């Protein structure tokens, strides 16, 4: 199951049946942590997070990783997916993984995973969720002269595409994989600058009055 497809379905109130199932999540980002914790809350008996690097190399926020572990998810570090074992009728039975060791640093500064001499290992499971990230297809943009550097569109800090006045970009196609809130922020910056570029210079307002929270009666307590 693609992670994004699963999350979108749950958002539309279409809940998958994970009751009593062994679930394996492949990936080490925030989306992987989201689907792992969600699978656990939807009744999965076991949830394993399989990642080819170390825990320290995960792109997920530390609080998300620790939260998943606290909810009972098992982290399988330095395990690269090798193949999926299925039954005669096509149902998932296991994920086979190849143990890894941490090698030399790659361009991201993280140790590159390298195959270990240890044999493949079998992780029995009923469901596999893929959360290995997505990339932007920028070939079309490059053909029309949009500058691309290392897989991302080049922009200024005002979201103007480099050397192309009147063209704006933001979100993952500029920053690479990041959070939704960063994409929303980029969209707001672009919107304000497009407004100014068109000569309107509107004052952008929230449109709602946000009440000041009363915190005097809130005592510190543990997470429920």
Short mmCIF file of C-alpha atoms in Angstrom, two decimals:
data_model
loop_
_atom_site.label_atom_id
_atom_site.label_comp_id
_atom_site.label_asym_id
_atom_site.label_seq_id
_atom_site.Cartn_x
_atom_site.Cartn_y
_atom_site.Cartn_z
CA UNK A 1 0.00 0.00 0.00
CA UNK A 2 1.47 3.43 -0.89
CA UNK A 3 1.59 5.55 2.29
CA UNK A 4 0.05 8.63 0.65
CA UNK A 5 -2.82 6.53 -0.71
CA UNK A 6 -3.46 5.08 2.77
CA UNK A 7 -3.45 8.48 4.48
CA UNK A 8 -5.71 9.99 1.81
CA UNK A 9 -8.19 7.11 2.25
CA UNK A 10 -8.26 7.57 6.03
CA UNK A 11 -8.82 11.31 5.50
CA UNK A 12 -11.87 10.36 3.42
CA UNK A 13 -13.05 8.13 6.30
CA UNK A 14 -12.17 4.89 4.50
CA UNK A 15 -10.45 2.97 7.27
CA UNK A 16 -8.26 -0.03 6.31
CA UNK A 17 -8.70 -3.27 8.27
CA UNK A 18 -5.47 -3.79 10.21
CA UNK A 19 -6.99 -5.70 13.14
CA UNK A 20 -4.62 -8.47 14.20
CA UNK A 21 -2.37 -7.96 11.17
CA UNK A 22 1.42 -7.82 11.03
CA UNK A 23 2.32 -4.61 9.22
CA UNK A 24 5.70 -3.58 7.80
CA UNK A 25 6.38 0.07 6.94
CA UNK A 26 9.32 0.77 4.60
CA UNK A 27 10.85 4.21 5.09
CA UNK A 28 12.42 6.56 7.63
CA UNK A 29 10.66 9.89 7.16
CA UNK A 30 7.78 11.61 8.93
CA UNK A 31 5.25 9.96 6.60
CA UNK A 32 6.61 6.53 7.57
CA UNK A 33 6.14 7.39 11.24
CA UNK A 34 2.60 8.66 10.51
CA UNK A 35 1.47 5.46 8.83
CA UNK A 36 3.22 3.23 11.37
CA UNK A 37 1.49 4.92 14.30
CA UNK A 38 -1.80 4.98 12.41
CA UNK A 39 -1.57 1.25 11.65
CA UNK A 40 -0.95 0.56 15.35
CA UNK A 41 -3.99 2.64 16.34
CA UNK A 42 -6.09 0.81 13.76
CA UNK A 43 -5.49 -2.49 15.54
CA UNK A 44 -2.33 -3.96 13.96
CA UNK A 45 -0.84 -6.59 16.26
CA UNK A 46 2.72 -5.78 15.17
CA UNK A 47 4.18 -2.86 13.24
CA UNK A 48 7.79 -2.93 12.05
CA UNK A 49 9.52 0.11 10.54
CA UNK A 50 12.19 -1.11 8.11
CA UNK A 51 14.93 1.40 7.28
CA UNK A 52 18.16 0.82 5.36
CA UNK A 53 20.12 3.36 7.42
CA UNK A 54 20.55 3.92 11.16
CA UNK A 55 18.02 5.54 13.46
CA UNK A 56 20.32 8.58 13.74
CA UNK A 57 20.18 8.98 9.94
CA UNK A 58 16.39 9.06 9.70
CA UNK A 59 14.84 12.17 8.16
CA UNK A 60 11.83 11.93 10.50
CA UNK A 61 11.74 14.29 13.47
CA UNK A 62 13.13 12.71 16.67
CA UNK A 63 9.80 13.24 18.46
CA UNK A 64 8.01 11.34 15.67
CA UNK A 65 10.47 8.43 15.84
CA UNK A 66 10.32 8.21 19.63
CA UNK A 67 6.54 8.55 19.52
CA UNK A 68 6.25 5.59 17.15
CA UNK A 69 8.49 3.48 19.38
CA UNK A 70 6.50 4.54 22.46
CA UNK A 71 3.30 3.34 20.75
CA UNK A 72 4.79 -0.11 20.23
CA UNK A 73 6.27 0.09 16.73
CA UNK A 74 9.50 -1.87 16.25
CA UNK A 75 12.38 -0.13 14.46
CA UNK A 76 14.41 -2.40 12.18
CA UNK A 77 17.58 -0.41 11.47
CA UNK A 78 20.13 -1.14 8.73
CA UNK A 79 17.78 -3.48 6.84
CA UNK A 80 17.36 -2.92 3.09
CA UNK A 81 14.25 -4.45 1.47
CA UNK A 82 15.29 -7.22 -0.92
CA UNK A 83 12.10 -9.00 -2.01
CA UNK A 84 8.51 -9.69 -1.03
CA UNK A 85 7.31 -13.24 -0.42
CA UNK A 86 3.71 -13.89 -1.45
CA UNK A 87 1.34 -16.85 -1.31
CA UNK A 88 -0.04 -18.64 -4.39
CA UNK A 89 -3.05 -16.31 -4.38
CA UNK A 90 -0.85 -13.20 -4.24
CA UNK A 91 -1.18 -12.33 -0.54
CA UNK A 92 1.86 -10.92 1.24
CA UNK A 93 3.55 -13.39 3.56
CA UNK A 94 6.91 -11.78 4.38
CA UNK A 95 9.43 -9.10 3.54
CA UNK A 96 12.99 -10.32 3.04
CA UNK A 97 15.66 -7.79 3.94
CA UNK A 98 19.41 -7.56 3.46
CA UNK A 99 21.40 -6.43 6.53
CA UNK A 100 23.45 -3.27 5.95
CA UNK A 101 26.46 -1.58 7.49
CA UNK A 102 27.13 2.17 7.64
CA UNK A 103 29.65 3.16 4.97
CA UNK A 104 31.21 6.43 3.85
CA UNK A 105 29.17 9.63 3.97
CA UNK A 106 27.16 10.57 0.89
CA UNK A 107 26.36 14.10 -0.36
CA UNK A 108 23.70 14.47 2.37
CA UNK A 109 26.38 13.90 5.01
CA UNK A 110 24.87 10.62 6.18
CA UNK A 111 26.72 7.29 6.08
CA UNK A 112 25.79 5.42 2.91
CA UNK A 113 24.29 1.96 3.60
CA UNK A 114 26.39 -0.92 2.24
CA UNK A 115 25.44 -4.60 2.02
CA UNK A 116 26.73 -6.62 4.95
CA UNK A 117 28.06 -10.17 4.58
CA UNK A 118 25.18 -11.49 6.72
CA UNK A 119 22.45 -13.50 4.93
CA UNK A 120 18.99 -12.10 4.13
CA UNK A 121 16.47 -12.04 6.98
CA UNK A 122 12.75 -12.79 6.85
CA UNK A 123 10.18 -10.46 8.45
CA UNK A 124 6.76 -12.19 8.43
CA UNK A 125 3.93 -9.78 7.64
CA UNK A 126 0.45 -9.47 6.13
CA UNK A 127 0.64 -5.89 4.85
CA UNK A 128 3.49 -3.77 3.49
CA UNK A 129 3.21 0.03 3.39
CA UNK A 130 5.67 1.90 1.19
CA UNK A 131 6.74 5.30 2.56
CA UNK A 132 10.05 5.75 0.73
CA UNK A 133 9.40 9.27 -0.48
CA UNK A 134 8.51 10.90 -3.77
CA UNK A 135 10.42 13.00 -6.29
CA UNK A 136 9.31 15.86 -8.51
CA UNK A 137 9.41 15.23 -12.27
CA UNK A 138 11.15 18.42 -13.43
CA UNK A 139 12.03 17.38 -17.01
CA UNK A 140 9.10 19.34 -18.46
CA UNK A 141 10.12 22.49 -16.59
CA UNK A 142 13.74 22.20 -17.69
CA UNK A 143 12.63 21.99 -21.33
CA UNK A 144 11.02 25.42 -20.92
CA UNK A 145 14.05 27.03 -19.32
CA UNK A 146 13.21 26.71 -15.61
CA UNK A 147 16.58 26.46 -13.78
CA UNK A 148 17.01 23.19 -11.86
CA UNK A 149 19.85 22.37 -9.48
CA UNK A 150 20.30 18.95 -7.85
CA UNK A 151 16.72 17.94 -8.51
CA UNK A 152 15.08 21.15 -7.26
CA UNK A 153 13.86 24.34 -8.93
CA UNK A 154 16.19 27.26 -8.12
CA UNK A 155 14.46 30.27 -6.54
CA UNK A 156 15.30 33.38 -4.57
CA UNK A 157 14.14 33.84 -0.97
CA UNK A 158 10.99 35.52 -2.33
CA UNK A 159 10.12 32.35 -4.28
CA UNK A 160 10.90 34.01 -7.61
CA UNK A 161 12.42 31.47 -9.98
CA UNK A 162 16.04 32.46 -10.66
CA UNK A 163 16.42 34.92 -13.54
CA UNK A 164 12.77 34.54 -14.56
CA UNK A 165 10.67 37.48 -13.40
CA UNK A 166 7.00 36.65 -12.89
CA UNK A 167 7.47 32.91 -12.31
CA UNK A 168 7.26 31.58 -8.77
CA UNK A 169 7.80 28.19 -7.16
CA UNK A 170 7.61 26.71 -3.68
CA UNK A 171 7.18 23.49 -1.72
CA UNK A 172 8.98 20.19 -2.21
CA UNK A 173 9.98 21.05 -5.81
CA UNK A 174 12.17 23.81 -4.34
CA UNK A 175 13.26 22.47 -0.94
CA UNK A 176 13.11 18.74 -1.55
CA UNK A 177 11.05 16.57 0.86
CA UNK A 178 9.91 18.77 3.73
CA UNK A 179 6.84 19.44 5.88
CA UNK A 180 3.43 20.61 4.73
CA UNK A 181 3.70 23.74 6.85
CA UNK A 182 6.88 24.78 5.01
CA UNK A 183 5.07 24.32 1.69
CA UNK A 184 2.14 26.42 2.93
CA UNK A 185 4.56 29.14 4.07
CA UNK A 186 6.20 29.14 0.62
CA UNK A 187 2.76 29.43 -0.97
CA UNK A 188 1.94 32.48 1.16
CA UNK A 189 5.26 34.13 0.31
CA UNK A 190 4.68 33.48 -3.39
CA UNK A 191 1.09 34.77 -3.18
CA UNK A 192 2.19 38.02 -1.55
CA UNK A 193 4.94 38.54 -4.12
CA UNK A 194 2.66 37.71 -7.06
CA UNK A 195 0.18 40.25 -5.68
CA UNK A 196 2.94 42.88 -5.55
CA UNK A 197 4.24 41.88 -9.00
CA UNK A 198 0.78 42.52 -10.46
CA UNK A 199 0.74 45.93 -8.80
CA UNK A 200 -2.08 45.37 -6.30
CA UNK A 201 -0.19 45.31 -2.98
CA UNK A 202 -3.17 44.03 -1.04
CA UNK A 203 -2.87 43.79 2.72
CA UNK A 204 -3.12 40.07 3.46
CA UNK A 205 -5.21 39.29 6.53
CA UNK A 206 -5.98 36.10 8.37
CA UNK A 207 -9.72 36.77 8.23
CA UNK A 208 -10.49 35.39 11.69
CA UNK A 209 -9.98 36.72 15.17
CA UNK A 210 -7.87 34.34 17.22
CA UNK A 211 -8.68 34.52 20.95
CA UNK A 212 -5.84 34.69 23.44
CA UNK A 213 -5.56 31.36 25.28
CA UNK A 214 -6.07 31.26 29.03
CA UNK A 215 -3.27 29.10 30.43
CA UNK A 216 -3.44 29.84 34.16
CA UNK A 217 -5.64 26.79 34.86
CA UNK A 218 -3.54 24.31 32.84
CA UNK A 219 -1.36 22.14 35.05
CA UNK A 220 1.59 20.21 33.63
CA UNK A 221 0.74 16.58 33.03
CA UNK A 222 1.98 13.55 31.11
CA UNK A 223 0.88 12.65 27.63
CA UNK A 224 -2.31 10.57 27.37
#
